Coordinates of C-alpha atoms in Angstrom, one line a residue:
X295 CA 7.3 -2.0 -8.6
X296 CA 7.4 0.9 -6.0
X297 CA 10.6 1.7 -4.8
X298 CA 11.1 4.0 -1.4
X299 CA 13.9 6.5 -0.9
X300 CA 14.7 6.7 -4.8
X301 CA 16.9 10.3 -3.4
X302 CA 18.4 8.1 -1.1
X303 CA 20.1 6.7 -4.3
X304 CA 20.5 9.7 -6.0
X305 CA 22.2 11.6 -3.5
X306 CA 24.8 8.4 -3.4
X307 CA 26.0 9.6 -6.8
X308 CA 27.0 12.4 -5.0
X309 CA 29.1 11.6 -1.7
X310 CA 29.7 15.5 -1.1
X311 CA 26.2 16.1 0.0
X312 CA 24.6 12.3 0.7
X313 CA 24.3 11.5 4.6
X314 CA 25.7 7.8 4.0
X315 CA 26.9 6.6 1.1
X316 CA 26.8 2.7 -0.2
X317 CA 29.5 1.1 -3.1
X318 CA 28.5 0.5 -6.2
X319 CA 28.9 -3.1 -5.7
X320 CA 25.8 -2.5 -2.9
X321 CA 24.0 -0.9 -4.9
X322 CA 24.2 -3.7 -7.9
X323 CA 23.4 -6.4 -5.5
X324 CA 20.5 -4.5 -3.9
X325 CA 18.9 -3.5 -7.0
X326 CA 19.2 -7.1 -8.0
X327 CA 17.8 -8.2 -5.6
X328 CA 14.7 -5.6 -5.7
X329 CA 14.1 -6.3 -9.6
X330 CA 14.1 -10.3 -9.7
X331 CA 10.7 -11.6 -10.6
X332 CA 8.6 -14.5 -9.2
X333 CA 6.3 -16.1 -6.4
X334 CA 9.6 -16.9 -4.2
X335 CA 11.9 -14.1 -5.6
X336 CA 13.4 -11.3 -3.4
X337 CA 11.0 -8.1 -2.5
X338 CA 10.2 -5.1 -4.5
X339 CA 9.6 -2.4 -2.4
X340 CA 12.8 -1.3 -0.6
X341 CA 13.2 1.2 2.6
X342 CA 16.3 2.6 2.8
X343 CA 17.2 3.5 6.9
X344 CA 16.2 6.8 7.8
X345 CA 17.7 8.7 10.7
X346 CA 15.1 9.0 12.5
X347 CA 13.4 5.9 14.0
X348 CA 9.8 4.4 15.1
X349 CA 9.3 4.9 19.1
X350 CA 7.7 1.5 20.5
X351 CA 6.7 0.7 24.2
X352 CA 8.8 -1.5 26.1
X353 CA 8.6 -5.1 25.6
X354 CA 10.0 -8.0 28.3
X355 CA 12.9 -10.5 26.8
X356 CA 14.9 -13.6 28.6
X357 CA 18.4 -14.0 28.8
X358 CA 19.4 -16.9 27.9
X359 CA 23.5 -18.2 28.1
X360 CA 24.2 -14.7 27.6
X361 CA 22.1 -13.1 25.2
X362 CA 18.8 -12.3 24.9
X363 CA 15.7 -14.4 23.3
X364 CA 12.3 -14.6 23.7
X365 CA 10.3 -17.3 24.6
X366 CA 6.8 -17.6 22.6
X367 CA 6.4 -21.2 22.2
X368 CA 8.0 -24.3 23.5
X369 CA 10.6 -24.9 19.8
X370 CA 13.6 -26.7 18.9
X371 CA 17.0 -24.8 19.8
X372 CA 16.0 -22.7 22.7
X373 CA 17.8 -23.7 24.9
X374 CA 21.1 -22.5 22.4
X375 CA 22.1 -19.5 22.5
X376 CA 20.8 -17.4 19.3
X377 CA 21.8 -15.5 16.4
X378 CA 18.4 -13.0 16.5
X379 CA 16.1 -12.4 19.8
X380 CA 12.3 -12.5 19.4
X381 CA 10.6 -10.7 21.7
X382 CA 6.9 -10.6 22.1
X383 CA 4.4 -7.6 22.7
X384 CA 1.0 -8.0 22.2
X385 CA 0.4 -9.0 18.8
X386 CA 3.6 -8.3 17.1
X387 CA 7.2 -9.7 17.6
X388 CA 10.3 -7.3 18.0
X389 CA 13.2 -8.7 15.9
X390 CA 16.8 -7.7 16.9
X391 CA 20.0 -9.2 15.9
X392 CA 22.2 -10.4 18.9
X393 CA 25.2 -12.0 17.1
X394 CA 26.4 -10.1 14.1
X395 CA 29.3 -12.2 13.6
X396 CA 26.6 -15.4 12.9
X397 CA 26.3 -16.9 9.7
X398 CA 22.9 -15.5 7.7
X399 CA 22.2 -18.9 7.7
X400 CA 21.8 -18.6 11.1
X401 CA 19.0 -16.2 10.9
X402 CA 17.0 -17.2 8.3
X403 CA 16.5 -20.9 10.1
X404 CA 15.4 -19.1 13.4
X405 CA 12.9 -16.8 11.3
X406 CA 12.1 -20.2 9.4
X407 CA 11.5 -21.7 12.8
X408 CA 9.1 -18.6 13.9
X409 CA 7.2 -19.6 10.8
X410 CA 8.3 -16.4 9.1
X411 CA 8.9 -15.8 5.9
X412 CA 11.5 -13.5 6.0
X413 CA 15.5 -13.6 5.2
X414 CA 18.3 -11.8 6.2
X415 CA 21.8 -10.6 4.7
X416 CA 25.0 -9.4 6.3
X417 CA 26.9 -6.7 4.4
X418 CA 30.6 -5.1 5.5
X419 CA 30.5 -1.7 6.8
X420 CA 32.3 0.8 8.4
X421 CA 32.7 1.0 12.1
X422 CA 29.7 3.0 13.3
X423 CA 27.0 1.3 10.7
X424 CA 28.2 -2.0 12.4
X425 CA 25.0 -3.7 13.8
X426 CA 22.5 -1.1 12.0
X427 CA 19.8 -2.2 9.7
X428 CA 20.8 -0.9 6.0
X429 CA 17.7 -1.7 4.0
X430 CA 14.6 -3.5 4.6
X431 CA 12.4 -4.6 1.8
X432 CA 9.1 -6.0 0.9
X433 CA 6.9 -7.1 -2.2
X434 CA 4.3 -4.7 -1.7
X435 CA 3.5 -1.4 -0.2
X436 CA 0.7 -3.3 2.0
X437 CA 3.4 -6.2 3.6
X438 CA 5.7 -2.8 3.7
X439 CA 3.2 -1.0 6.2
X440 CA 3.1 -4.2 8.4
X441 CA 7.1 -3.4 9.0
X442 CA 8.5 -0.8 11.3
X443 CA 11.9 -0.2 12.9
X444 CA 13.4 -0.3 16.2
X445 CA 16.5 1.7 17.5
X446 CA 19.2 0.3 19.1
X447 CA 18.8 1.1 22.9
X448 CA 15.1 1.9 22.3
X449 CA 12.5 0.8 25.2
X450 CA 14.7 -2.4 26.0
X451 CA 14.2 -4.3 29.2
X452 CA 15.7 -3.6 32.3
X453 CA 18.7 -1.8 32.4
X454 CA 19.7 -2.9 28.8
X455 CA 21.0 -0.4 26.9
X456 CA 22.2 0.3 23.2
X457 CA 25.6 -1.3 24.1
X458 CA 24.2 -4.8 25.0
X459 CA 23.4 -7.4 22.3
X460 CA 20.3 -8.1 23.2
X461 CA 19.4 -4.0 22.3
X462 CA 20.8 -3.7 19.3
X463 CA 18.3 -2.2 16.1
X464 CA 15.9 -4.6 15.1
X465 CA 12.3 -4.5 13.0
X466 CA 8.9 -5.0 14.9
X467 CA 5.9 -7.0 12.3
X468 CA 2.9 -9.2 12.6
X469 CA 3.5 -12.5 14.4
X470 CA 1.1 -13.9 11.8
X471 CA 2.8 -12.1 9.0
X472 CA 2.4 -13.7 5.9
X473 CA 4.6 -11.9 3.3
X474 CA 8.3 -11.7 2.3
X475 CA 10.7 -9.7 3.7
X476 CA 14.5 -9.2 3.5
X477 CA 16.4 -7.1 5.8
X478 CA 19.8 -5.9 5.3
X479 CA 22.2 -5.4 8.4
X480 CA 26.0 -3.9 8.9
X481 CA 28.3 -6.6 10.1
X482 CA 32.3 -6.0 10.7
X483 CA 34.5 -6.1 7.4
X484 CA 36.6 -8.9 7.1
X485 CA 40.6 -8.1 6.3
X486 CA 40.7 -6.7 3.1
X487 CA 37.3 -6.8 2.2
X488 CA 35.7 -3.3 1.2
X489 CA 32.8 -1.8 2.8
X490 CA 29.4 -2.0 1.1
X491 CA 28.2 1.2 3.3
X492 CA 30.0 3.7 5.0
X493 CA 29.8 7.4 6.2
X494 CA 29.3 10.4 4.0
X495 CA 32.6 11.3 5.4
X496 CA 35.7 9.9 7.0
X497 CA 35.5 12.6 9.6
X498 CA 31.8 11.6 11.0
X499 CA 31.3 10.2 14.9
X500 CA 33.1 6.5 14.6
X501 CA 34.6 6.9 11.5
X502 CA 38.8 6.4 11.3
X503 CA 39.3 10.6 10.4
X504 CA 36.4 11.2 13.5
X505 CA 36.8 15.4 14.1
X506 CA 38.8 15.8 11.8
X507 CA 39.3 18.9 10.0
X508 CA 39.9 18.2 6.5
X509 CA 37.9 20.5 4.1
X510 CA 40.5 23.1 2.6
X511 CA 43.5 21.6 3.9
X512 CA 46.3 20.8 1.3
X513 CA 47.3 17.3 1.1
X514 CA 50.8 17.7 2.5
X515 CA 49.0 18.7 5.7
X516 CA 47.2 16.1 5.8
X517 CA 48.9 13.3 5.2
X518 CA 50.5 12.9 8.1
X519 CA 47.6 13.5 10.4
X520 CA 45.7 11.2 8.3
X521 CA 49.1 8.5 8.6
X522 CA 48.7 8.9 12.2
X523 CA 45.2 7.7 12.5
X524 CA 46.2 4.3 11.2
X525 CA 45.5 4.8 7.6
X526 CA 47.4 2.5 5.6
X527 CA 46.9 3.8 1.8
X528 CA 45.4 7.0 0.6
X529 CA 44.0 7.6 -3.0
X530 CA 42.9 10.8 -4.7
X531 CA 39.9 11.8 -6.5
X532 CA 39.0 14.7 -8.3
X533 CA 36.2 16.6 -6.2
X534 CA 35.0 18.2 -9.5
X535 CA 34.5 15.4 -11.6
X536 CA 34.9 12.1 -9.3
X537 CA 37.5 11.0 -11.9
X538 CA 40.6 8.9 -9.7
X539 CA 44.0 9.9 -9.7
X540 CA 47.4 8.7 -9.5
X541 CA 49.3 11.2 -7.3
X542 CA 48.7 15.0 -6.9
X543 CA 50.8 17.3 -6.0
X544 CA 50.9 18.2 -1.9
X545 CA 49.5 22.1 -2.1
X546 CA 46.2 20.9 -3.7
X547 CA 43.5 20.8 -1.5
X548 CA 40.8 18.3 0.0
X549 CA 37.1 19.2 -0.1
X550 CA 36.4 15.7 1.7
X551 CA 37.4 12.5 2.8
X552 CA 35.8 8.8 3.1
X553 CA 36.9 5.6 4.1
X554 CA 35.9 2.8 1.7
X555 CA 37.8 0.1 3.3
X556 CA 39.7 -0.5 7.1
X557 CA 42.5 1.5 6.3
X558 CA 42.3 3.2 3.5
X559 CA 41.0 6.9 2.6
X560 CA 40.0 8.7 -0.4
X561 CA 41.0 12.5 -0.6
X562 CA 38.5 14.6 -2.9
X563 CA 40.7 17.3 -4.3
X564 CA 41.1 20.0 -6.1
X565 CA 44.0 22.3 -7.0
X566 CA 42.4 25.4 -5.8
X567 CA 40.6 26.1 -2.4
X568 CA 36.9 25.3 -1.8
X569 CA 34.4 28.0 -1.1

């Protein structure tokens, strides 16, 4: 097995210099997922998402009771409005995600309908990685090749822009493409439910501490900044060893901060400043 982005991993065990950072819970499931064995198991090559994204020409879609789908071939449901949109260009299909509050049910029976073997899962994440694609995965490096990604608000029809749901992120492959795929996309959190992939830090564009300053601040300064934003309960953990604390006392000081969860924040501290 072949696995992409291995430092993607590795520079999750370290939140203080990763770009994104994914529970461990994600990571378990993933790497289930990736190691399971068998003709109709999951893939084994994974692709972690990259920054930077694949530029593809523009491609025409049809709006249909709202949201966008395209029409290849005359097939059952059509004429309902749909969880993913399918847009056609030349020989390859682009694949975006209109609904991401759907059931994955939803999308695996419209792939199943394109004759596609592929399958998709929803996991919780933090505001701005809502509607992104986390992971996509294949069984080989060959199927692998046949994928590439498409950025939300990226050579969409018309004057459809990253804000509409029919040009959101998707994946572009084969329309004939015969091998397995799974995808992995960011869908809201329900209450209470922890995010499986969230920002490096709490402080990042769309994140509940956004422009925030919070690197070498003491924790009684913070606190009530941090109150302010809507943060409901904040633990500690200790920036050298990433041990979790109890309480500490307000003149330590944060290094960082991250929001595993709507509402809660984790303060990395340390009882002397940061250099």
């Amino acid at each position: 097995m072949k696995t992409h982005d291995i430092d993607a991993a590795v520079r999750g065990l370290n939140p203080h210099r990763a770009t994104d950072q994914v529970s461990d819970d994600a990571w378990a499931e993933l790497s289930e997922a990736v190691t399971r064995t068998g003709t109709d198991t999951a893939p084994t090559v994974v692709r972690h998402m990259p920054r930077r994204r694949l530029v593809l020409a523009a491609a025409c879609t049809l709006l249909i009771a709202g949201v966008v789908g395209a029409t290849l071939v005359n097939r059952p449901h059509q004429d309902q409005p749909q969880a993913l949109s399918f847009t056609e260009r030349g020989d390859k299909l682009i694949v975006r995600v209109v609904d991401l509050n759907a059931d994955p049910k939803r999308y695996n029976e419209e792939f199943k309908r394109m004759g596609l073997n592929v399958t998709v899962k929803s996991l919780a994440v933090s505001p701005p990685w809502v509607g992104q694609m986390i992971t996509f995965s294949a069984r080989d490096d060959e199927e692998m090749g046949q994928i590439g990604r498409v950025e939300a608000g990226e050579d969409c029809n018309g004057t459809l822009n990253a804000s509409d749901p029919g040009c959101q992120e998707g994946v572009e492959l084969p329309k004939n493409y015969k091998g397995h795929t799974e995808i992995v996309f960011g869908r809201p959190a329900k209450p209470g439910e922890m995010y499986y992939h969230f920002s490096s830090t709490a402080t990042d564009k769309g994140e509940v501490l956004a422009g925030l300053t919070v690197r070498n601040k003491t924790v009684a300064e913070l606190l009530p900044v941090i109150k302010a934003r809507g943060v409901r309960e904040v633990e500690y953990t200790g920036s050298a060893d990433n041990k979790p604390l109890k309480s500490v006392p307000g003149n330590w000081y944060v290094d960082n901060a991250m929001s595993p969860a709507d509402g809660l924040v984790t303060l990395y501290v340390s009882p002397t400043p940061f250099r």
